[in-house]
XYZ file of C-alpha atoms in Angstrom:
752
model
C 76.667 -45.112 57.196
C 75.048 -46.168 53.915
C 72.756 -43.162 53.979
C 75.673 -40.820 54.641
C 77.502 -42.338 51.667
C 74.403 -41.819 49.517
C 74.235 -38.184 50.627
C 77.908 -37.659 49.729
C 77.410 -39.223 46.292
C 74.286 -37.166 45.670
C 76.060 -33.981 46.793
C 78.655 -34.627 44.088
C 76.034 -35.399 41.441
C 75.153 -31.757 40.734
C 78.697 -30.407 40.179
C 79.637 -33.534 38.220
C 76.623 -33.188 35.919
C 77.319 -29.495 35.341
C 80.979 -30.183 34.499
C 80.016 -32.966 32.070
C 77.679 -30.548 30.294
C 80.506 -28.011 30.172
C 83.007 -30.527 28.834
C 80.773 -31.826 26.037
C 79.617 -28.338 24.987
C 82.633 -26.121 25.721
C 81.884 -23.335 23.251
C 79.576 -20.352 23.779
C 76.715 -18.601 21.977
C 76.098 -14.953 21.176
C 74.041 -14.268 24.327
C 77.102 -15.166 26.424
C 79.401 -13.069 24.263
C 79.704 -9.863 26.294
C 80.546 -11.524 29.590
C 82.930 -14.147 28.182
C 84.820 -11.440 26.259
C 84.882 -9.193 29.338
C 86.214 -12.041 31.487
C 88.902 -12.701 28.877
C 89.993 -9.076 28.849
C 90.150 -8.703 32.635
C 91.809 -12.103 33.117
C 94.336 -11.970 30.264
C 95.093 -8.242 29.976
C 94.440 -7.246 33.569
C 92.788 -4.094 34.925
C 94.626 -0.819 34.231
C 95.607 1.536 37.023
C 96.365 4.496 34.733
C 95.564 5.635 31.186
C 92.445 3.478 31.429
C 90.708 4.811 28.305
C 93.724 4.187 26.073
C 94.214 0.731 27.617
C 90.570 -0.223 27.063
C 90.694 1.007 23.461
C 93.764 -1.109 22.780
C 92.906 -4.319 24.600
C 89.225 -4.566 25.561
C 86.507 -5.888 23.259
C 83.663 -3.746 24.635
C 85.218 -0.504 23.387
C 85.291 -1.897 19.817
C 81.902 -3.649 19.986
C 79.918 -1.823 22.708
C 76.465 -3.143 21.786
C 73.197 -1.144 21.956
C 73.400 -0.617 25.743
C 76.232 -0.932 28.288
C 76.244 -4.074 30.422
C 77.707 -4.655 33.832
C 81.294 -5.763 34.363
C 80.645 -6.891 37.939
C 80.121 -10.554 37.045
C 83.142 -10.557 34.748
C 85.401 -8.996 37.387
C 84.247 -11.454 40.070
C 84.727 -14.466 37.779
C 88.118 -13.194 36.676
C 89.192 -12.784 40.295
C 87.982 -16.260 41.270
C 89.745 -17.837 38.284
C 93.031 -15.971 38.772
C 94.503 -18.483 41.299
C 93.684 -21.329 38.919
C 95.332 -19.402 36.081
C 98.519 -18.998 38.128
C 98.594 -22.703 39.015
C 98.042 -23.786 35.388
C 100.814 -21.485 34.188
C 103.206 -22.911 36.794
C 102.349 -26.475 35.779
C 102.850 -25.704 32.066
C 106.161 -23.912 31.459
C 105.511 -24.019 27.721
C 102.357 -21.956 28.148
C 98.679 -22.766 28.521
C 96.247 -22.526 25.631
C 93.781 -19.712 26.376
C 90.840 -21.989 25.653
C 91.776 -23.857 28.837
C 91.099 -20.643 30.748
C 87.648 -20.386 29.140
C 86.885 -23.872 30.438
C 88.285 -22.876 33.839
C 86.134 -19.739 34.021
C 82.985 -21.609 33.081
C 83.916 -24.398 35.471
C 84.225 -21.953 38.360
C 80.828 -20.426 37.545
C 79.269 -23.874 37.243
C 80.671 -24.933 40.610
C 79.362 -21.729 42.229
C 75.868 -22.494 40.972
C 76.256 -26.141 42.014
C 77.239 -25.016 45.526
C 74.135 -22.813 45.689
C 71.941 -25.756 44.636
C 73.555 -28.043 47.236
C 72.933 -25.341 49.861
C 69.320 -25.178 48.659
C 69.079 -28.939 49.235
C 69.726 -28.298 52.943
C 66.721 -25.978 53.043
C 64.615 -28.746 51.486
C 65.965 -31.124 54.153
C 64.718 -28.697 56.803
C 61.346 -28.061 55.174
C 60.398 -31.549 53.915
C 62.919 -33.999 55.378
C 66.083 -35.816 54.291
C 64.332 -38.044 51.747
C 62.914 -34.988 50.003
C 66.401 -33.469 49.936
C 67.749 -36.540 48.155
C 64.928 -36.490 45.639
C 65.587 -32.794 45.091
C 69.185 -33.524 44.028
C 68.037 -36.290 41.675
C 65.246 -34.233 40.088
C 67.458 -31.155 39.757
C 70.319 -33.098 38.157
C 67.947 -34.642 35.604
C 66.844 -31.219 34.299
C 68.609 -30.130 31.131
C 68.398 -26.345 31.168
C 69.713 -25.641 34.665
C 72.580 -28.132 34.290
C 73.504 -26.967 30.782
C 73.378 -23.239 31.488
C 74.803 -23.302 35.030
C 78.309 -22.743 33.632
C 77.329 -20.235 30.947
C 78.224 -16.575 31.406
C 74.722 -15.150 31.124
C 73.693 -12.367 33.534
C 70.837 -14.652 34.611
C 73.314 -17.347 35.639
C 75.447 -14.834 37.552
C 72.286 -13.929 39.461
C 71.099 -17.549 39.718
C 73.396 -18.561 42.577
C 72.423 -15.410 44.508
C 68.660 -15.868 44.069
C 68.987 -19.569 44.926
C 70.784 -18.710 48.174
C 68.117 -16.095 48.928
C 65.283 -18.564 48.366
C 67.146 -21.153 50.444
C 67.303 -18.728 53.371
C 63.615 -17.839 53.031
C 62.579 -21.506 53.072
C 64.804 -22.224 56.070
C 63.437 -19.175 57.904
C 59.832 -20.234 57.301
C 60.486 -23.793 58.445
C 61.448 -22.726 61.992
C 60.167 -20.197 64.525
C 59.493 -17.022 62.570
C 60.527 -14.661 65.389
C 63.830 -16.317 66.249
C 67.006 -14.348 65.654
C 68.161 -16.960 63.154
C 64.999 -16.582 61.087
C 65.241 -12.795 61.146
C 68.857 -12.931 59.966
C 67.965 -15.356 57.186
C 65.096 -13.188 55.944
C 67.287 -10.081 56.017
C 70.055 -11.867 54.130
C 67.552 -13.073 51.527
C 66.242 -9.546 50.992
C 69.830 -8.182 50.788
C 70.720 -10.744 48.138
C 67.592 -10.254 46.027
C 67.926 -6.459 46.138
C 71.611 -6.427 45.201
C 71.273 -9.024 42.419
C 68.331 -7.153 40.906
C 70.264 -3.881 40.888
C 73.457 -5.378 39.475
C 72.475 -8.236 37.170
C 68.788 -8.553 36.213
C 66.030 -6.032 36.831
C 63.240 -8.658 36.752
C 64.487 -9.887 40.140
C 62.898 -6.724 41.571
C 59.491 -8.309 40.860
C 60.570 -11.508 42.599
C 61.783 -9.431 45.563
C 58.484 -7.530 45.697
C 56.413 -10.731 45.652
C 58.484 -12.407 48.364
C 58.350 -9.284 50.541
C 54.613 -8.790 50.031
C 53.925 -12.427 50.886
C 55.964 -12.198 54.084
C 54.146 -9.009 55.102
C 50.696 -10.444 54.368
C 51.555 -13.573 56.368
C 52.812 -11.416 59.224
C 56.194 -13.133 59.144
C 58.294 -10.007 58.893
C 58.362 -6.405 60.029
C 58.277 -3.606 57.490
C 60.224 -1.183 59.687
C 62.613 -3.580 61.404
C 63.429 -5.990 58.572
C 62.181 -5.027 55.104
C 63.183 -1.365 54.907
C 66.655 -1.801 56.499
C 67.368 -4.804 54.275
C 66.188 -2.957 51.180
C 68.254 0.137 51.960
C 71.358 -1.926 52.707
C 70.962 -4.009 49.534
C 70.350 -0.843 47.514
C 73.487 0.829 48.859
C 75.637 -2.255 48.272
C 74.206 -2.983 44.811
C 74.371 0.578 43.518
C 77.748 1.186 45.105
C 79.248 -1.868 43.429
C 77.726 -1.507 39.962
C 78.130 2.268 39.614
C 81.760 2.263 40.754
C 82.819 -0.784 38.719
C 80.902 -0.025 35.533
C 81.631 3.696 35.489
C 85.328 2.787 35.477
C 85.180 0.114 32.786
C 82.916 2.138 30.486
C 84.657 5.426 31.343
C 81.290 7.119 31.922
C 80.182 8.453 35.284
C 77.738 7.830 36.801
C 76.664 4.629 35.032
C 74.083 2.048 36.118
C 73.951 -0.461 33.222
C 71.002 -2.546 34.406
C 68.795 0.536 34.732
C 69.751 1.624 31.204
C 68.961 -1.887 29.976
C 65.611 -1.814 31.799
C 64.655 1.477 30.138
C 65.813 0.252 26.720
C 64.120 -3.151 26.816
C 61.038 -2.535 28.974
C 60.140 1.154 28.894
C 61.073 1.669 25.230
C 59.907 -1.861 24.346
C 63.025 -2.775 22.360
C 62.988 -6.333 23.690
C 59.901 -6.995 21.558
C 62.130 -6.732 18.485
C 63.400 -10.201 19.434
C 59.895 -11.657 19.300
C 56.771 -11.778 21.436
C 54.937 -14.662 23.082
C 51.401 -15.089 24.466
C 50.787 -14.293 28.126
C 50.560 -17.985 29.074
C 53.945 -18.932 27.563
C 55.745 -19.278 30.897
C 53.036 -21.436 32.487
C 52.154 -23.631 29.504
C 55.532 -23.917 27.788
C 58.553 -22.722 29.757
C 57.951 -24.180 33.233
C 57.155 -27.749 32.038
C 60.235 -27.647 29.765
C 62.471 -26.410 32.566
C 61.223 -29.035 35.033
C 61.421 -31.647 32.222
C 60.214 -34.632 34.281
C 56.463 -34.876 33.520
C 55.670 -36.598 36.820
C 57.376 -33.850 38.818
C 54.941 -31.157 37.616
C 51.875 -33.300 36.900
C 51.909 -35.467 40.040
C 54.553 -34.521 42.628
C 53.795 -30.792 42.802
C 49.977 -31.270 43.013
C 50.486 -33.985 45.644
C 52.613 -31.631 47.748
C 49.799 -29.068 47.531
C 46.957 -31.398 48.569
C 48.825 -33.211 51.327
C 48.201 -31.500 54.682
C 51.727 -32.249 55.927
C 53.382 -30.405 53.029
C 50.658 -27.934 52.041
C 51.782 -24.912 54.072
C 55.464 -25.188 53.144
C 54.608 -25.735 49.482
C 52.325 -22.701 49.386
C 54.975 -20.568 51.098
C 57.379 -21.485 48.312
C 55.054 -21.430 45.305
C 52.776 -18.428 45.837
C 55.501 -15.745 45.575
C 57.187 -17.597 42.696
C 53.999 -17.956 40.662
C 53.011 -14.364 41.446
C 56.389 -13.278 40.038
C 55.796 -15.280 36.853
C 52.219 -14.005 36.492
C 53.259 -10.351 36.736
C 56.297 -10.842 34.508
C 54.050 -12.456 31.880
C 52.660 -8.988 31.125
C 55.823 -8.180 29.141
C 55.417 -9.366 25.535
C 58.983 -10.634 25.031
C 59.513 -13.856 26.957
C 62.429 -16.242 27.376
C 62.680 -19.187 29.731
C 65.938 -17.863 31.230
C 64.067 -14.838 32.619
C 62.246 -17.104 35.111
C 64.951 -19.703 35.769
C 65.246 -18.418 39.360
C 61.979 -20.181 40.281
C 63.086 -23.662 39.169
C 64.930 -24.714 42.359
C 61.842 -23.747 44.365
C 59.422 -25.680 42.136
C 61.801 -28.639 42.071
C 61.932 -28.518 45.871
C 58.128 -28.689 46.064
C 58.161 -31.596 43.589
C 60.753 -33.305 45.791
C 58.365 -32.941 48.736
C 55.687 -34.775 46.751
C 58.176 -37.402 45.562
C 59.269 -37.986 49.160
C 55.663 -38.567 50.209
C 55.282 -41.236 47.518
C 58.654 -42.872 48.148
C 58.365 -43.210 51.927
C 54.990 -44.998 51.515
C 56.015 -47.406 48.742
C 55.713 -50.405 51.076
C 52.265 -49.475 52.408
C 50.106 -50.125 49.349
C 50.239 -51.272 45.754
C 49.277 -47.760 44.607
C 52.319 -46.136 46.225
C 54.508 -48.956 44.905
C 53.310 -48.313 41.367
C 53.718 -44.555 41.791
C 57.266 -45.110 43.072
C 58.088 -47.233 40.032
C 56.612 -44.543 37.798
C 58.699 -41.930 39.594
C 61.883 -43.950 39.034
C 61.028 -44.604 35.386
C 60.218 -40.966 34.635
C 63.417 -39.800 36.361
C 65.534 -42.222 34.326
C 63.716 -41.047 31.194
C 64.448 -37.437 32.197
C 68.163 -38.203 32.514
C 68.102 -39.873 29.096
C 66.205 -36.929 27.607
C 68.504 -34.416 29.282
C 71.664 -36.047 27.942
C 70.049 -36.414 24.519
C 69.467 -32.663 24.520
C 73.072 -32.187 25.639
C 74.266 -34.307 22.709
C 72.197 -32.299 20.225
C 73.256 -28.987 21.763
C 76.932 -29.936 21.494
C 76.483 -30.091 17.703
C 75.216 -26.516 17.591
C 78.495 -24.584 17.906
C 80.015 -24.656 14.395
C 81.823 -21.336 14.864
C 83.927 -22.570 17.765
C 84.664 -25.867 16.036
C 85.643 -24.102 12.782
C 87.942 -21.709 14.640
C 89.686 -24.616 16.359
C 90.083 -26.503 13.076
C 91.475 -23.398 11.383
C 94.390 -23.235 13.797
C 95.072 -26.918 13.129
C 95.043 -26.384 9.341
C 97.645 -23.626 9.287
C 101.176 -25.028 8.746
C 103.195 -24.776 11.951
C 106.326 -23.607 10.146
C 104.697 -20.545 8.580
C 106.288 -17.419 10.041
C 104.525 -14.660 8.096
C 101.452 -13.030 9.679
C 98.233 -14.947 9.082
C 95.172 -12.746 8.830
C 91.831 -14.369 9.588
C 88.306 -13.014 9.110
C 85.344 -14.426 11.095
C 81.813 -13.746 9.866
C 78.709 -13.129 11.962
C 77.578 -16.758 12.326
C 81.064 -17.823 13.416
C 81.112 -15.203 16.165
C 77.576 -16.114 17.265
C 78.287 -19.844 17.549
C 81.507 -20.192 19.472
C 84.292 -17.824 18.438
C 85.597 -15.935 21.468
C 88.845 -14.185 22.315
C 89.758 -17.165 24.475
C 90.029 -19.217 21.268
C 92.369 -16.707 19.642
C 96.083 -17.281 19.803
C 98.129 -14.974 22.022
C 98.795 -11.418 20.877
C 102.440 -12.347 20.201
C 101.487 -15.086 17.730
C 101.469 -14.714 13.957
C 97.647 -14.688 13.819
C 95.736 -11.438 13.244
C 91.936 -11.549 13.604
C 89.124 -9.420 12.200
C 85.341 -9.521 12.643
C 84.246 -6.365 10.798
C 80.454 -6.089 10.428
C 80.081 -2.921 8.326
C 78.211 -3.854 5.126
C 79.886 -1.228 2.951
C 83.331 -2.410 4.000
C 82.399 -6.028 3.273
C 81.422 -5.062 -0.298
C 84.845 -3.552 -0.986
C 87.053 -6.048 -2.902
C 90.192 -4.432 -1.482
C 89.044 -5.333 2.052
C 89.240 -9.062 1.323
C 92.707 -8.943 -0.188
C 94.318 -8.666 3.249
C 93.096 -12.043 4.528
C 94.659 -15.483 4.268
C 91.722 -17.385 5.758
C 88.009 -16.670 6.110
C 85.328 -18.372 8.207
C 82.122 -17.870 6.222
C 78.564 -19.132 6.335
C 78.058 -18.205 2.647
C 81.331 -18.510 0.691
C 79.729 -17.063 -2.446
C 79.524 -13.710 -0.689
C 83.268 -13.569 -0.071
C 84.951 -11.518 -2.785
C 88.128 -12.909 -4.303
C 89.621 -16.247 -5.265
C 89.273 -18.792 -2.466
C 89.406 -22.536 -2.022
C 87.428 -24.453 0.593
C 89.937 -25.901 3.057
C 87.294 -27.501 5.288
C 83.584 -27.420 6.037
C 82.134 -27.613 9.537
C 78.663 -29.094 9.837
C 76.145 -28.231 12.507
C 72.817 -29.363 13.870
C 69.942 -28.970 11.415
C 67.008 -30.747 13.039
C 65.738 -34.253 13.758
C 63.832 -36.296 11.207
C 63.615 -39.583 9.340
C 66.573 -40.561 7.181
C 67.719 -43.484 5.070
C 70.496 -45.426 6.790
C 71.057 -47.714 3.814
C 73.980 -45.524 2.720
C 76.730 -43.948 4.789
C 74.451 -41.697 6.805
C 74.572 -42.161 10.579
C 71.594 -41.859 12.854
C 73.682 -39.974 15.425
C 76.789 -38.063 14.224
C 79.959 -38.307 16.278
C 80.778 -35.668 18.872
C 83.332 -33.133 17.700
C 84.559 -32.481 21.260
C 88.080 -33.751 21.824
C 89.091 -35.528 25.001
C 88.926 -38.635 27.099
C 85.154 -38.392 27.674
C 84.235 -37.847 24.023
C 86.204 -40.841 22.727
C 84.230 -43.540 24.600
C 80.994 -41.693 23.893
C 81.788 -41.695 20.179
C 82.431 -45.439 20.379
C 79.010 -45.858 21.981
C 77.485 -43.711 19.233
C 79.271 -45.865 16.645
C 77.767 -49.020 18.122
C 74.331 -47.383 18.219
C 74.655 -46.336 14.564
C 75.487 -49.896 13.493
C 72.584 -51.302 15.509
C 70.259 -48.635 14.062
C 71.460 -49.403 10.524
C 70.794 -53.125 10.899
C 67.459 -52.572 12.659
C 66.282 -50.060 10.058
C 67.095 -52.413 7.171
C 65.265 -55.318 8.767
C 62.319 -53.462 10.277
C 61.650 -50.141 8.526
C 63.266 -50.495 5.118
C 66.197 -48.226 5.911
C 64.171 -45.408 7.456
C 65.220 -44.365 10.956
C 65.229 -41.246 13.171
C 68.387 -39.253 12.451
C 70.036 -36.130 13.779
C 70.417 -34.020 10.653
C 73.603 -32.103 10.004
C 74.133 -29.357 7.429
C 77.132 -27.280 6.286
C 77.356 -24.240 8.549
C 80.834 -22.713 8.387
C 83.231 -22.892 5.423
C 86.939 -22.466 6.133
C 88.240 -20.621 3.065
C 91.885 -20.327 2.119
C 93.128 -17.740 -0.356
C 94.194 -19.255 -3.669
C 97.670 -18.469 -4.931
C 97.658 -16.475 -8.171
C 100.685 -17.701 -10.130
C 99.859 -16.517 -13.616
C 100.967 -12.949 -12.985
C 104.608 -11.821 -12.848
C 103.653 -9.006 -10.534
C 100.451 -7.574 -9.136
C 98.749 -4.903 -11.250
C 99.604 -1.360 -10.351
C 96.592 0.259 -12.003
C 93.798 0.289 -9.374
C 91.158 -0.091 -12.116
C 92.824 -3.269 -13.382
C 93.157 -4.489 -9.806
C 89.427 -4.015 -9.180
C 88.651 -5.699 -12.509
C 90.750 -8.758 -11.647
C 89.212 -8.961 -8.192
C 85.753 -8.864 -9.761
C 86.714 -11.619 -12.195
C 87.958 -13.723 -9.287
C 84.619 -13.242 -7.562
C 82.728 -14.193 -10.745
C 84.841 -17.296 -11.199
C 84.201 -18.375 -7.596
C 80.450 -17.805 -8.081
C 80.581 -19.710 -11.388
C 82.091 -22.720 -9.659
C 79.659 -22.419 -6.757
C 76.649 -22.676 -9.092
C 78.314 -25.403 -11.225
C 78.203 -23.265 -14.342
C 74.439 -22.710 -14.108
C 73.704 -19.006 -13.562
C 70.056 -19.737 -12.739
C 71.256 -21.608 -9.641
C 73.289 -18.633 -8.397
C 72.005 -17.649 -4.931
C 68.950 -19.815 -5.497
C 68.369 -20.234 -1.768
C 68.315 -16.444 -1.381
C 65.720 -15.974 -4.120
C 63.498 -18.675 -2.626
C 63.798 -17.105 0.813
C 62.937 -13.672 -0.604
C 60.061 -14.873 -2.804
C 57.316 -14.161 -0.287
C 58.654 -10.697 0.592
C 59.212 -9.748 -3.032
C 56.060 -11.141 -4.682
C 53.498 -12.097 -2.030
C 53.958 -9.134 0.294
C 52.885 -6.563 -2.390
C 49.438 -8.216 -2.344
C 49.259 -7.544 1.375
C 50.425 -3.970 0.770
C 47.638 -3.477 -1.792
C 45.122 -4.774 0.758
C 46.536 -2.405 3.373
C 46.275 0.521 0.942
C 42.593 -0.252 0.346
C 42.036 -0.539 4.089
C 43.836 2.762 4.652
C 41.679 4.479 2.014
C 38.528 2.984 3.529
C 39.486 4.349 6.959
C 40.194 7.775 5.426
C 36.724 7.773 3.824
C 35.127 6.845 7.143
C 37.028 9.631 8.875
C 35.914 12.141 6.234
C 32.254 11.129 6.621
C 32.584 11.242 10.382
C 34.064 14.751 10.173
C 30.997 15.861 8.184
C 28.642 14.341 10.762
C 30.506 16.000 13.633
C 30.402 19.362 11.845
C 26.647 18.947 11.332
C 26.097 18.069 15.001
C 28.190 21.029 16.107
C 26.207 23.359 13.847
C 22.911 22.052 15.242
C 24.165 22.468 18.804
C 25.170 26.052 18.090
C 21.613 26.809 16.927
C 20.026 25.683 20.191
C 19.448 28.467 22.724
C 18.705 26.972 26.112
C 17.369 30.314 27.381
C 14.483 30.537 24.864
C 10.970 30.121 26.322
C 10.203 27.605 23.583
C 12.814 25.259 25.013
C 11.188 25.341 28.470
C 7.735 24.741 26.931
C 9.022 21.737 25.034
C 10.698 20.429 28.137
C 7.416 20.679 30.029
C 5.756 18.849 27.144
C 8.130 15.970 27.724
C 7.043 15.784 31.381
C 3.372 15.840 30.334
C 4.086 13.116 27.832
C 5.680 10.951 30.486
C 2.723 11.478 32.843
C 0.031 10.982 30.190
C 1.714 7.929 28.660
C 0.006 5.773 31.267
C -3.357 7.280 30.453
C -5.927 5.899 28.065
C -6.168 8.805 25.596
C -4.215 7.698 22.516
C -4.727 11.084 20.869
C -3.011 12.915 23.741
C -0.139 10.451 23.725
C 0.336 10.714 19.950
C 0.197 14.515 20.084
C 2.779 14.753 22.811
C 4.967 12.172 21.050
C 4.893 14.218 17.856
C 5.783 17.393 19.741
C 8.614 15.566 21.529
C 9.946 14.195 18.237
C 10.169 17.751 16.913
C 11.723 18.836 20.185
C 14.371 16.060 20.095
C 15.605 17.331 16.755
C 17.119 20.226 18.610
C 17.570 18.695 22.073
C 21.226 19.395 23.012
C 21.647 16.402 25.336
C 21.284 13.667 22.712
C 23.455 15.842 20.476
C 26.151 15.969 23.156
C 26.021 12.190 23.475
C 26.118 11.721 19.728
C 29.063 14.106 19.369
C 31.035 12.410 22.161
C 30.430 9.024 20.576
C 31.605 10.498 17.287
C 34.779 11.831 18.896
C 35.525 8.392 20.390
C 34.969 6.717 17.030
C 37.157 9.344 15.364
C 39.969 8.649 17.844
C 39.666 4.890 17.304
C 39.727 5.256 13.531
C 42.708 7.619 13.745
C 44.666 5.103 15.815
C 43.735 2.331 13.398
C 44.776 4.564 10.503
C 48.182 5.222 12.097
C 48.657 1.510 12.755
C 47.823 0.616 9.158
C 50.186 3.312 7.852
C 53.007 1.986 10.045
C 52.400 -1.595 8.955
C 52.189 -0.480 5.335
C 55.479 1.433 5.583
C 57.234 -1.531 7.194
C 55.863 -3.932 4.578
C 56.890 -1.610 1.755
C 60.389 -1.332 3.181
C 60.680 -5.131 3.437
C 59.264 -5.652 -0.047
C 61.469 -2.976 -1.609
C 64.545 -4.458 0.020
C 63.608 -7.939 -1.206
C 63.000 -6.630 -4.737
C 66.311 -4.767 -4.621
C 68.131 -7.936 -3.560
C 66.354 -9.933 -6.270
C 67.398 -7.378 -8.876
C 70.945 -7.601 -7.560
C 70.842 -11.406 -7.939
C 69.431 -11.088 -11.478
C 72.227 -8.691 -12.413
C 74.775 -11.116 -10.994
C 73.196 -13.932 -13.023
C 73.433 -11.823 -16.196
C 77.093 -11.204 -15.386
C 77.615 -14.935 -14.916
C 75.966 -15.661 -18.282
C 78.342 -13.172 -19.891
C 81.240 -14.689 -17.953
C 80.235 -18.185 -19.087
C 80.235 -17.139 -22.750
C 83.754 -15.755 -22.278
C 84.892 -19.032 -20.701
C 83.415 -20.973 -23.641
C 85.681 -19.049 -26.046
C 88.861 -19.496 -24.024
C 91.097 -22.227 -25.428
C 92.950 -24.324 -22.837
C 96.606 -23.313 -22.589
């Protein structure tokens, strides 16, 4: 009975942990943007049955902001459908209406619970493969990992695919743990191949590599039939996957036929566009990503190796790990790497670690060594939970856009009836602003997130807004006052707690969970303040916060009876408003205007030209080498053209070579020297060494040409960066000159 109760509690641990992560970090980041906006549009506006193009243009975000490549709507449609019953219930329970942000939490909660259900199902496979104790340790180890728990409710394509790949791996493990030729095993393997094929086609193309490695391993082990299992499963999964994605996405994008994941694969992998987001060394996944994802150091340094050396768990562990590590090894060839691309392997590796943990735990009473290892396992797991929730706390501070958007709606007077126009800048949209946070279309709020640089430089554009969410208020044209400032995470370091600074800032999340947590943080801050003063002289580790988003409110202009009608005067006044705002921002010191920008651009503007000069010298040196090499190749070609292989002299010289080789072993030095001299003269015109020399020259010419092209490309890119930095610096200098002029005018103005 006690064990059954433990199993029930552990089964609830995964969904509970995921929901706590969701509750404390309810906002989203830019990588989740497409799917969360698509879910909003399908859930709130519905799916049109006629005039689809016009409906999408009017109501759907992806027609206004399509992105570089189309992405699939399948996940969004499924999540919208699963959340719809909950939406209906919430609306019935709240006659006054439900805030749309509640639906965002509901959507993410449904996704998180789906992934939790897949992980609980995976636990059953671990029960079958390693035993019940291993299954319990699997739940504990999995729940203590930060990344899987934090991202399980986030609307990334990887997390849509995660539940499917986890179910597939669960079926493969269960199939391998029983008789391989039983009907149940065959069905499980087929289902696994269906799921991997369909998820790779619809959501993430890298799953195709995982599918290939699992299939190849099964074939090599003789555990499956190519004709009876693999090919039928692949064809069925292909038909289902393509049928779903092409039909759904062709409709939502109004382009037929459309396979978004294939277009994304071509764009990111074939064309190499993913490298624009950064590249990592080949060993990144093995050295960096996998240990971070597993988190618990004992799980990957002790439990996994123990499962691999123990005869009782060796075969099962190899069956799980070989295909997973083969997938990671092959995928490491791509230069752009992110941990979320390999998150599908984490349940499997955690399951193997659980097998090792079970071996230690069940033998804790047999020897002092196992007892110590068990204590170490408990301690490291507790430390992992502490570390995981510490990362959750820090991550919750990293969504200033969502927090600023929520505060904005609280700042606006409730009695105001006129339309309120709000602009959100790029950082706001990347760190939490979604359409779920917007008020309903019938409200007085009107939102804008224009990105066009030319439009943003037009003073008339800013005159339409009442409020602005801005990372850099000095870039906002017009007369504005700062209504509020939202701070965000800015690193961890040592700080002085002697003043008002806290070691751990309070959570901004509202609700019944955050309030007691903030009280705990308050107690910790007081303890840290006292301890730092008595032990370290005020110095203590602190979570640093910095201003991220400024909530700007338009200032009322009351010194004018009516707005100017002359557009030139209007532009002049707008420019003066901008200068005055910049003057206040730099505290009347023009040299401080955009100082952070000039410091950031210093290297590009003044150091990079030195690199460009070095590249120019290198480019000229390569050109000189190519010119000399061209002369040598021309000379060789001319010499080769002079050689006539049909002349008798050539045959005589060739025979001389043979004589030389035969007589070299003789004792007559005179004969050897004579033949050597004749051969030296012969080799001057021997075509074979000339052929070799010319081919080597061609190879060197090709290498130098490629190097020359590479240097030219790097030089062009560096020049473009440097020119842009210099242009921006000149722009800042001009603005500073304007501010100096503006300051002199202010000095001559008498107070009224």
